[in-house]
Amino acid sequence: MKKVCWPYFDPEFDTLPERINGPTVLLYFPRSCRVTIDNENTEDCTVVKVDSVNKQGLLLEVVQVLTDMNLQICKSYISSDAGWFMDVFHVIDEHGNKLTDQKVINYIQQAIGRSRGSPHSIKAYSSKVFPNYLHPNEHTAIEMTGADHPGLFSEISAALADLHCNIDEAHAWTHNARLACVAYITDQSTHSPIEDPCRLAYIEDRLTTVLRATTNPNSPRGNQQEVKMVELHGREGTMTTVERRLHQLMLSVRDFEAPSGPTTAEMPSGGEEMRRKRMVRIESCKQKGYSIVSIECKDRPRLMFDAVCTLTDMQYVIFHASISAHRGYAFQEYFIRHIDGYALSTESEKERVAKCLEAAIERRVCEGVRVELRAENRVGMLSDITRMLRENGLAVVRADVETHGEKSVNAFYVRDVSGNYEVDIDYFVQSVKREMGPTVLHINHNIRTADDANTTPISFGHKLRSHIDRLSHALLILSAHD
């Protein structure tokens, strides 16, 4: 029998026309989005590669998927010129290890490459992978913004309890004397969404009254309070995460501006010193028409998400980026233009972008003692917990409240009403045990402040290596255009 020989063709050759001709041709190819996960070529992390037709907001969607999985991005290289998106992420799980769970790997591939499947199938799959996945259609979502004051979150919780609303989940951030809160509620008796327009209008009016109660109408922040019943869905069936909404809400009340005439309770000690240390600088790359945004600060989970989320929501397009972290310190560099195609042209615009990015970084760094309480869920529990915090002179600076089956998990960062972080909460613990019976209570006395996030020592050698890496990346970007 005559032996037949066939010439060898590299598998990558099949996609070469797609890469050369760009998005116009790719729209007709099934491989318009390819996600590759590599666990072999690196020893200490998993490499996620994304190759896709580009669109505004795609980078944020990819980063959002990774951060929603509690993955930490150690390093990333991004390029999205000429309508094509090519990105590489080096990620580890929350324990610092590679990704080994095949369900997690499959979810990442399906969620990022969802152009190959419907949004409904992705949501259905995520419900199987994550049992606690929240179904917005089973709740009524409320967004609240306004000027913050000690005890405000307790007042909101009490008002909702008085209105016969059960809080199934709530997340609140405070920064620069502003508050943003997203809560999911149901009817206390039926445990179903609240749909009666008259009742919804009454809830909005009551919560607006609570937010407005101690606001000075002559203050620049006097009319910034707002309460809305919302559907947290974006276009094309995708869901906007709660954390992104909190960033957007904080941006809407201009928390990047220092509060005018702050009191001791409004501004934590060390706030002025914290703002003097610039984490963000912006330079111009006139040769190629980019603005270069550089971020240097202490590394932490979700840092890249916070930066990309802020730039995207401020209508800036990220064309290239380089992200790295070493010994707990993060270096991020973004090559951006406004969505209208122009770079940042004025010093005031650069200052505003820098302030907004610094505010986004600071929001996540909670200042205070972490109190976590797990107990059997019941109606009015959140109102009782926050009341006890207020009665013990403790102010909530961040809250994350979730319901897992019959259990309620409540996590708060607290400080005293004078703004001090070192608080004595022994009496609060006794009050909880006395009023709530058997509960699981965790107190974390390791206080983390935003000021500490900028004082981590770093060696000159690493600064030099990082500078060389960023310079090399910039040269690659410039050469790609020539």
PDB file of C-alpha atoms in Angstrom, residues 164-390:
ATOM      1  CA  HIS A 164     -41.679  45.198  57.208  1.00  0.00           C
ATOM      2  CA  CYS A 165     -38.812  44.608  54.787  1.00  0.00           C
ATOM      3  CA  ASN A 166     -36.403  41.750  55.200  1.00  0.00           C
ATOM      4  CA  ILE A 167     -32.790  42.568  54.207  1.00  0.00           C
ATOM      5  CA  ASP A 168     -31.400  39.493  52.465  1.00  0.00           C
ATOM      6  CA  GLU A 169     -28.179  41.196  51.409  1.00  0.00           C
ATOM      7  CA  ALA A 170     -26.644  44.629  51.865  1.00  0.00           C
ATOM      8  CA  HIS A 171     -23.328  46.274  51.110  1.00  0.00           C
ATOM      9  CA  ALA A 172     -22.350  49.753  52.280  1.00  0.00           C
ATOM     10  CA  TRP A 173     -19.209  51.828  51.768  1.00  0.00           C
ATOM     11  CA  THR A 174     -18.252  55.103  53.387  1.00  0.00           C
ATOM     12  CA  HIS A 175     -15.503  57.444  52.242  1.00  0.00           C
ATOM     13  CA  ASN A 176     -14.845  61.144  52.742  1.00  0.00           C
ATOM     14  CA  ALA A 177     -18.066  61.524  54.744  1.00  0.00           C
ATOM     15  CA  ARG A 178     -20.192  60.017  51.954  1.00  0.00           C
ATOM     16  CA  LEU A 179     -22.230  56.822  52.044  1.00  0.00           C
ATOM     17  CA  ALA A 180     -23.201  54.442  49.228  1.00  0.00           C
ATOM     18  CA  CYS A 181     -25.360  51.399  49.935  1.00  0.00           C
ATOM     19  CA  VAL A 182     -26.948  48.667  47.828  1.00  0.00           C
ATOM     20  CA  ALA A 183     -29.517  46.432  49.543  1.00  0.00           C
ATOM     21  CA  TYR A 184     -31.644  43.508  48.380  1.00  0.00           C
ATOM     22  CA  ILE A 185     -34.944  43.265  50.225  1.00  0.00           C
ATOM     23  CA  THR A 186     -38.060  41.107  50.267  1.00  0.00           C
ATOM     24  CA  ASP A 187     -41.423  41.351  51.908  1.00  0.00           C
ATOM     25  CA  GLN A 188     -41.220  40.299  55.552  1.00  0.00           C
ATOM     26  CA  SER A 189     -44.246  37.981  55.419  1.00  0.00           C
ATOM     27  CA  THR A 190     -44.083  36.498  51.903  1.00  0.00           C
ATOM     28  CA  HIS A 191     -40.269  36.588  51.340  1.00  0.00           C
ATOM     29  CA  SER A 192     -40.987  37.723  47.772  1.00  0.00           C
ATOM     30  CA  PRO A 193     -39.989  40.877  45.873  1.00  0.00           C
ATOM     31  CA  ILE A 194     -41.930  44.035  46.649  1.00  0.00           C
ATOM     32  CA  GLU A 195     -43.741  45.135  43.496  1.00  0.00           C
ATOM     33  CA  ASP A 196     -46.574  47.394  44.678  1.00  0.00           C
ATOM     34  CA  PRO A 197     -45.723  50.880  43.255  1.00  0.00           C
ATOM     35  CA  CYS A 198     -47.369  52.692  46.162  1.00  0.00           C
ATOM     36  CA  ARG A 199     -45.430  50.712  48.745  1.00  0.00           C
ATOM     37  CA  LEU A 200     -42.166  51.165  46.827  1.00  0.00           C
ATOM     38  CA  ALA A 201     -42.768  54.932  46.679  1.00  0.00           C
ATOM     39  CA  TYR A 202     -43.404  54.980  50.425  1.00  0.00           C
ATOM     40  CA  ILE A 203     -40.172  53.050  51.113  1.00  0.00           C
ATOM     41  CA  GLU A 204     -38.222  55.489  48.924  1.00  0.00           C
ATOM     42  CA  ASP A 205     -39.752  58.467  50.712  1.00  0.00           C
ATOM     43  CA  ARG A 206     -39.027  57.034  54.166  1.00  0.00           C
ATOM     44  CA  LEU A 207     -35.397  56.216  53.368  1.00  0.00           C
ATOM     45  CA  THR A 208     -34.868  59.627  51.759  1.00  0.00           C
ATOM     46  CA  THR A 209     -36.122  61.207  54.985  1.00  0.00           C
ATOM     47  CA  VAL A 210     -33.606  59.143  56.973  1.00  0.00           C
ATOM     48  CA  LEU A 211     -30.738  60.190  54.698  1.00  0.00           C
ATOM     49  CA  ARG A 212     -31.804  63.832  54.778  1.00  0.00           C
ATOM     50  CA  ALA A 213     -32.420  64.025  58.536  1.00  0.00           C
ATOM     51  CA  THR A 214     -29.024  65.345  59.622  1.00  0.00           C
ATOM     52  CA  THR A 215     -27.872  66.879  56.317  1.00  0.00           C
ATOM     53  CA  ASN A 216     -27.158  70.586  56.286  1.00  0.00           C
ATOM     54  CA  PRO A 217     -29.207  71.957  53.335  1.00  0.00           C
ATOM     55  CA  ASN A 218     -26.661  74.766  52.870  1.00  0.00           C
ATOM     56  CA  SER A 219     -23.804  72.304  52.507  1.00  0.00           C
ATOM     57  CA  PRO A 220     -22.499  71.430  49.007  1.00  0.00           C
ATOM     58  CA  ARG A 221     -23.497  67.860  49.877  1.00  0.00           C
ATOM     59  CA  GLY A 222     -26.960  68.895  51.019  1.00  0.00           C
ATOM     60  CA  ASN A 223     -28.820  67.623  47.955  1.00  0.00           C
ATOM     61  CA  GLN A 224     -26.759  64.527  47.192  1.00  0.00           C
ATOM     62  CA  GLN A 225     -28.972  62.025  48.973  1.00  0.00           C
ATOM     63  CA  GLU A 226     -30.871  59.682  46.670  1.00  0.00           C
ATOM     64  CA  VAL A 227     -32.865  56.465  47.011  1.00  0.00           C
ATOM     65  CA  LYS A 228     -33.773  54.370  43.967  1.00  0.00           C
ATOM     66  CA  MET A 229     -35.427  51.013  43.354  1.00  0.00           C
ATOM     67  CA  VAL A 230     -33.374  49.474  40.568  1.00  0.00           C
ATOM     68  CA  GLU A 231     -32.738  46.437  38.414  1.00  0.00           C
ATOM     69  CA  LEU A 232     -28.990  45.723  38.510  1.00  0.00           C
ATOM     70  CA  HIS A 233     -28.784  44.552  34.914  1.00  0.00           C
ATOM     71  CA  GLY A 234     -26.682  45.937  32.120  1.00  0.00           C
ATOM     72  CA  ARG A 235     -27.272  45.671  28.432  1.00  0.00           C
ATOM     73  CA  GLU A 236     -27.169  42.346  26.598  1.00  0.00           C
ATOM     74  CA  GLY A 237     -28.297  40.510  29.690  1.00  0.00           C
ATOM     75  CA  THR A 238     -25.085  40.994  31.654  1.00  0.00           C
ATOM     76  CA  MET A 239     -25.168  41.899  35.319  1.00  0.00           C
ATOM     77  CA  THR A 240     -23.453  44.887  36.871  1.00  0.00           C
ATOM     78  CA  THR A 241     -21.827  43.745  40.093  1.00  0.00           C
ATOM     79  CA  VAL A 242     -22.654  45.338  43.415  1.00  0.00           C
ATOM     80  CA  GLU A 243     -19.059  46.506  43.831  1.00  0.00           C
ATOM     81  CA  ARG A 244     -19.105  48.309  40.496  1.00  0.00           C
ATOM     82  CA  ARG A 245     -22.379  49.993  41.448  1.00  0.00           C
ATOM     83  CA  LEU A 246     -20.852  51.108  44.757  1.00  0.00           C
ATOM     84  CA  HIS A 247     -17.942  52.637  42.838  1.00  0.00           C
ATOM     85  CA  GLN A 248     -20.380  54.399  40.506  1.00  0.00           C
ATOM     86  CA  LEU A 249     -22.534  55.650  43.370  1.00  0.00           C
ATOM     87  CA  MET A 250     -19.517  56.986  45.244  1.00  0.00           C
ATOM     88  CA  LEU A 251     -18.351  58.723  42.089  1.00  0.00           C
ATOM     89  CA  SER A 252     -21.806  60.285  41.667  1.00  0.00           C
ATOM     90  CA  VAL A 253     -21.604  61.938  45.111  1.00  0.00           C
ATOM     91  CA  ARG A 254     -18.056  63.116  44.375  1.00  0.00           C
ATOM     92  CA  ASP A 255     -16.355  61.325  47.240  1.00  0.00           C
ATOM     93  CA  PHE A 256     -13.013  62.151  45.570  1.00  0.00           C
ATOM     94  CA  GLU A 257     -13.444  65.657  46.980  1.00  0.00           C
ATOM     95  CA  ALA A 258     -12.488  66.294  50.600  1.00  0.00           C
ATOM     96  CA  PRO A 259     -15.522  67.119  52.755  1.00  0.00           C
ATOM     97  CA  SER A 260     -15.837  70.801  53.543  1.00  0.00           C
ATOM     98  CA  GLY A 261     -15.344  71.656  57.199  1.00  0.00           C
ATOM     99  CA  PRO A 262     -14.910  68.072  58.429  1.00  0.00           C
ATOM    100  CA  THR A 263     -15.650  67.201  61.991  1.00  0.00           C
ATOM    101  CA  THR A 264     -13.709  64.647  63.989  1.00  0.00           C
ATOM    102  CA  ALA A 265     -16.461  62.105  63.442  1.00  0.00           C
ATOM    103  CA  GLU A 266     -16.607  62.741  59.689  1.00  0.00           C
ATOM    104  CA  MET A 267     -12.904  62.352  58.944  1.00  0.00           C
ATOM    105  CA  PRO A 268     -10.722  59.611  60.425  1.00  0.00           C
ATOM    106  CA  SER A 269      -7.498  60.644  62.041  1.00  0.00           C
ATOM    107  CA  GLY A 270      -4.638  60.773  59.572  1.00  0.00           C
ATOM    108  CA  GLY A 271      -6.993  61.585  56.668  1.00  0.00           C
ATOM    109  CA  GLU A 272      -5.099  64.713  55.617  1.00  0.00           C
ATOM    110  CA  GLU A 273      -1.777  62.901  55.739  1.00  0.00           C
ATOM    111  CA  MET A 274      -3.269  60.099  53.677  1.00  0.00           C
ATOM    112  CA  ARG A 275      -4.317  62.486  50.922  1.00  0.00           C
ATOM    113  CA  ARG A 276      -0.880  64.115  50.710  1.00  0.00           C
ATOM    114  CA  LYS A 277       0.647  60.876  49.468  1.00  0.00           C
ATOM    115  CA  ARG A 278      -0.133  60.631  45.782  1.00  0.00           C
ATOM    116  CA  MET A 279      -0.594  57.096  44.537  1.00  0.00           C
ATOM    117  CA  VAL A 280      -1.462  58.166  40.983  1.00  0.00           C
ATOM    118  CA  ARG A 281       0.465  60.241  38.474  1.00  0.00           C
ATOM    119  CA  ILE A 282      -0.481  61.065  34.885  1.00  0.00           C
ATOM    120  CA  GLU A 283       1.921  61.849  32.073  1.00  0.00           C
ATOM    121  CA  SER A 284       1.508  62.501  28.364  1.00  0.00           C
ATOM    122  CA  CYS A 285       2.788  60.331  25.522  1.00  0.00           C
ATOM    123  CA  LYS A 286       2.492  62.980  22.805  1.00  0.00           C
ATOM    124  CA  GLN A 287       4.173  60.844  20.150  1.00  0.00           C
ATOM    125  CA  LYS A 288       1.278  58.377  20.084  1.00  0.00           C
ATOM    126  CA  GLY A 289      -1.490  60.464  21.636  1.00  0.00           C
ATOM    127  CA  TYR A 290      -1.855  58.507  24.873  1.00  0.00           C
ATOM    128  CA  SER A 291      -2.089  59.603  28.478  1.00  0.00           C
ATOM    129  CA  ILE A 292      -0.081  57.334  30.777  1.00  0.00           C
ATOM    130  CA  VAL A 293      -1.649  56.656  34.170  1.00  0.00           C
ATOM    131  CA  SER A 294       0.766  55.172  36.724  1.00  0.00           C
ATOM    132  CA  ILE A 295      -0.381  53.720  40.056  1.00  0.00           C
ATOM    133  CA  GLU A 296       2.007  52.722  42.836  1.00  0.00           C
ATOM    134  CA  CYS A 297       0.573  51.538  46.151  1.00  0.00           C
ATOM    135  CA  LYS A 298       0.353  48.569  48.460  1.00  0.00           C
ATOM    136  CA  ASP A 299      -0.979  45.539  46.627  1.00  0.00           C
ATOM    137  CA  ARG A 300      -4.261  43.968  47.632  1.00  0.00           C
ATOM    138  CA  PRO A 301      -7.008  41.849  46.059  1.00  0.00           C
ATOM    139  CA  ARG A 302      -9.277  43.636  43.542  1.00  0.00           C
ATOM    140  CA  LEU A 303      -6.911  46.544  43.056  1.00  0.00           C
ATOM    141  CA  MET A 304      -6.874  46.161  39.272  1.00  0.00           C
ATOM    142  CA  PHE A 305     -10.665  45.869  39.219  1.00  0.00           C
ATOM    143  CA  ASP A 306     -11.018  49.139  41.128  1.00  0.00           C
ATOM    144  CA  ALA A 307      -8.712  50.989  38.718  1.00  0.00           C
ATOM    145  CA  VAL A 308     -10.171  49.561  35.506  1.00  0.00           C
ATOM    146  CA  CYS A 309     -13.732  50.046  36.782  1.00  0.00           C
ATOM    147  CA  THR A 310     -13.082  53.726  37.539  1.00  0.00           C
ATOM    148  CA  LEU A 311     -11.397  54.481  34.211  1.00  0.00           C
ATOM    149  CA  THR A 312     -14.148  52.685  32.273  1.00  0.00           C
ATOM    150  CA  ASP A 313     -16.979  54.428  34.102  1.00  0.00           C
ATOM    151  CA  MET A 314     -15.268  57.779  33.527  1.00  0.00           C
ATOM    152  CA  GLN A 315     -15.425  57.035  29.772  1.00  0.00           C
ATOM    153  CA  TYR A 316     -11.737  56.350  29.208  1.00  0.00           C
ATOM    154  CA  VAL A 317     -10.504  53.585  26.910  1.00  0.00           C
ATOM    155  CA  ILE A 318      -7.523  51.477  27.999  1.00  0.00           C
ATOM    156  CA  PHE A 319      -5.397  50.590  24.959  1.00  0.00           C
ATOM    157  CA  HIS A 320      -2.405  49.067  26.730  1.00  0.00           C
ATOM    158  CA  ALA A 321      -1.537  48.234  30.308  1.00  0.00           C
ATOM    159  CA  SER A 322       1.145  46.584  32.381  1.00  0.00           C
ATOM    160  CA  ILE A 323       0.418  45.338  35.917  1.00  0.00           C
ATOM    161  CA  SER A 324       2.853  43.730  38.341  1.00  0.00           C
ATOM    162  CA  ALA A 325       3.198  43.124  42.055  1.00  0.00           C
ATOM    163  CA  HIS A 326       6.261  42.343  44.148  1.00  0.00           C
ATOM    164  CA  ARG A 327       6.531  41.778  47.902  1.00  0.00           C
ATOM    165  CA  GLY A 328       3.144  43.276  48.570  1.00  0.00           C
ATOM    166  CA  TYR A 329       3.624  46.364  46.404  1.00  0.00           C
ATOM    167  CA  ALA A 330       1.707  47.006  43.169  1.00  0.00           C
ATOM    168  CA  PHE A 331       2.744  48.837  40.003  1.00  0.00           C
ATOM    169  CA  GLN A 332       0.100  49.535  37.384  1.00  0.00           C
ATOM    170  CA  GLU A 333       0.451  51.507  34.177  1.00  0.00           C
ATOM    171  CA  TYR A 334      -2.392  52.301  31.762  1.00  0.00           C
ATOM    172  CA  PHE A 335      -2.184  53.912  28.322  1.00  0.00           C
ATOM    173  CA  ILE A 336      -5.535  55.623  27.878  1.00  0.00           C
ATOM    174  CA  ARG A 337      -7.547  58.051  25.779  1.00  0.00           C
ATOM    175  CA  HIS A 338     -10.995  59.477  26.355  1.00  0.00           C
ATOM    176  CA  ILE A 339     -13.784  57.693  24.495  1.00  0.00           C
ATOM    177  CA  ASP A 340     -13.820  60.627  22.057  1.00  0.00           C
ATOM    178  CA  GLY A 341     -10.300  59.616  20.968  1.00  0.00           C
ATOM    179  CA  TYR A 342      -8.332  62.367  22.691  1.00  0.00           C
ATOM    180  CA  ALA A 343      -5.775  62.161  25.487  1.00  0.00           C
ATOM    181  CA  LEU A 344      -6.139  64.142  28.718  1.00  0.00           C
ATOM    182  CA  SER A 345      -5.427  67.693  27.562  1.00  0.00           C
ATOM    183  CA  THR A 346      -5.650  69.894  30.671  1.00  0.00           C
ATOM    184  CA  GLU A 347      -4.105  69.785  34.117  1.00  0.00           C
ATOM    185  CA  SER A 348      -7.556  69.984  35.719  1.00  0.00           C
ATOM    186  CA  GLU A 349      -8.681  66.864  33.844  1.00  0.00           C
ATOM    187  CA  LYS A 350      -5.535  65.009  34.875  1.00  0.00           C
ATOM    188  CA  GLU A 351      -6.040  66.077  38.496  1.00  0.00           C
ATOM    189  CA  ARG A 352      -9.655  64.906  38.456  1.00  0.00           C
ATOM    190  CA  VAL A 353      -8.751  61.473  37.044  1.00  0.00           C
ATOM    191  CA  ALA A 354      -5.941  61.089  39.596  1.00  0.00           C
ATOM    192  CA  LYS A 355      -8.259  62.020  42.479  1.00  0.00           C
ATOM    193  CA  CYS A 356     -10.982  59.626  41.302  1.00  0.00           C
ATOM    194  CA  LEU A 357      -8.509  56.739  41.030  1.00  0.00           C
ATOM    195  CA  GLU A 358      -7.077  57.463  44.475  1.00  0.00           C
ATOM    196  CA  ALA A 359     -10.594  57.576  45.918  1.00  0.00           C
ATOM    197  CA  ALA A 360     -11.389  54.214  44.302  1.00  0.00           C
ATOM    198  CA  ILE A 361      -8.257  52.718  45.869  1.00  0.00           C
ATOM    199  CA  GLU A 362      -8.991  54.202  49.306  1.00  0.00           C
ATOM    200  CA  ARG A 363     -12.654  53.071  49.400  1.00  0.00           C
ATOM    201  CA  ARG A 364     -11.607  49.457  49.503  1.00  0.00           C
ATOM    202  CA  VAL A 365      -9.077  49.901  52.317  1.00  0.00           C
ATOM    203  CA  CYS A 366     -11.248  49.653  55.405  1.00  0.00           C
ATOM    204  CA  GLU A 367     -10.106  51.544  58.479  1.00  0.00           C
ATOM    205  CA  GLY A 368     -11.232  50.029  61.737  1.00  0.00           C
ATOM    206  CA  VAL A 369     -11.812  46.792  63.620  1.00  0.00           C
ATOM    207  CA  ARG A 370     -13.490  43.965  61.703  1.00  0.00           C
ATOM    208  CA  VAL A 371     -16.486  42.413  63.451  1.00  0.00           C
ATOM    209  CA  GLU A 372     -18.013  39.293  61.907  1.00  0.00           C
ATOM    210  CA  LEU A 373     -21.178  37.733  63.292  1.00  0.00           C
ATOM    211  CA  ARG A 374     -22.810  34.511  62.131  1.00  0.00           C
ATOM    212  CA  ALA A 375     -26.173  33.474  63.506  1.00  0.00           C
ATOM    213  CA  GLU A 376     -29.530  31.918  62.631  1.00  0.00           C
ATOM    214  CA  ASN A 377     -31.283  34.310  60.294  1.00  0.00           C
ATOM    215  CA  ARG A 378     -34.387  36.072  61.527  1.00  0.00           C
ATOM    216  CA  VAL A 379     -36.435  39.148  60.730  1.00  0.00           C
ATOM    217  CA  GLY A 380     -34.925  42.352  62.079  1.00  0.00           C
ATOM    218  CA  MET A 381     -31.518  40.848  62.887  1.00  0.00           C
ATOM    219  CA  LEU A 382     -29.512  43.489  61.022  1.00  0.00           C
ATOM    220  CA  SER A 383     -31.463  46.249  62.752  1.00  0.00           C
ATOM    221  CA  ASP A 384     -30.692  44.722  66.165  1.00  0.00           C
ATOM    222  CA  ILE A 385     -26.977  44.271  65.419  1.00  0.00           C
ATOM    223  CA  THR A 386     -26.466  47.801  64.121  1.00  0.00           C
ATOM    224  CA  ARG A 387     -28.488  49.210  67.041  1.00  0.00           C
ATOM    225  CA  MET A 388     -26.149  47.476  69.492  1.00  0.00           C
ATOM    226  CA  LEU A 389     -23.139  48.841  67.626  1.00  0.00           C
ATOM    227  CA  ARG A 390     -24.545  52.371  67.840  1.00  0.00           C
TER     228      ARG A 390
END
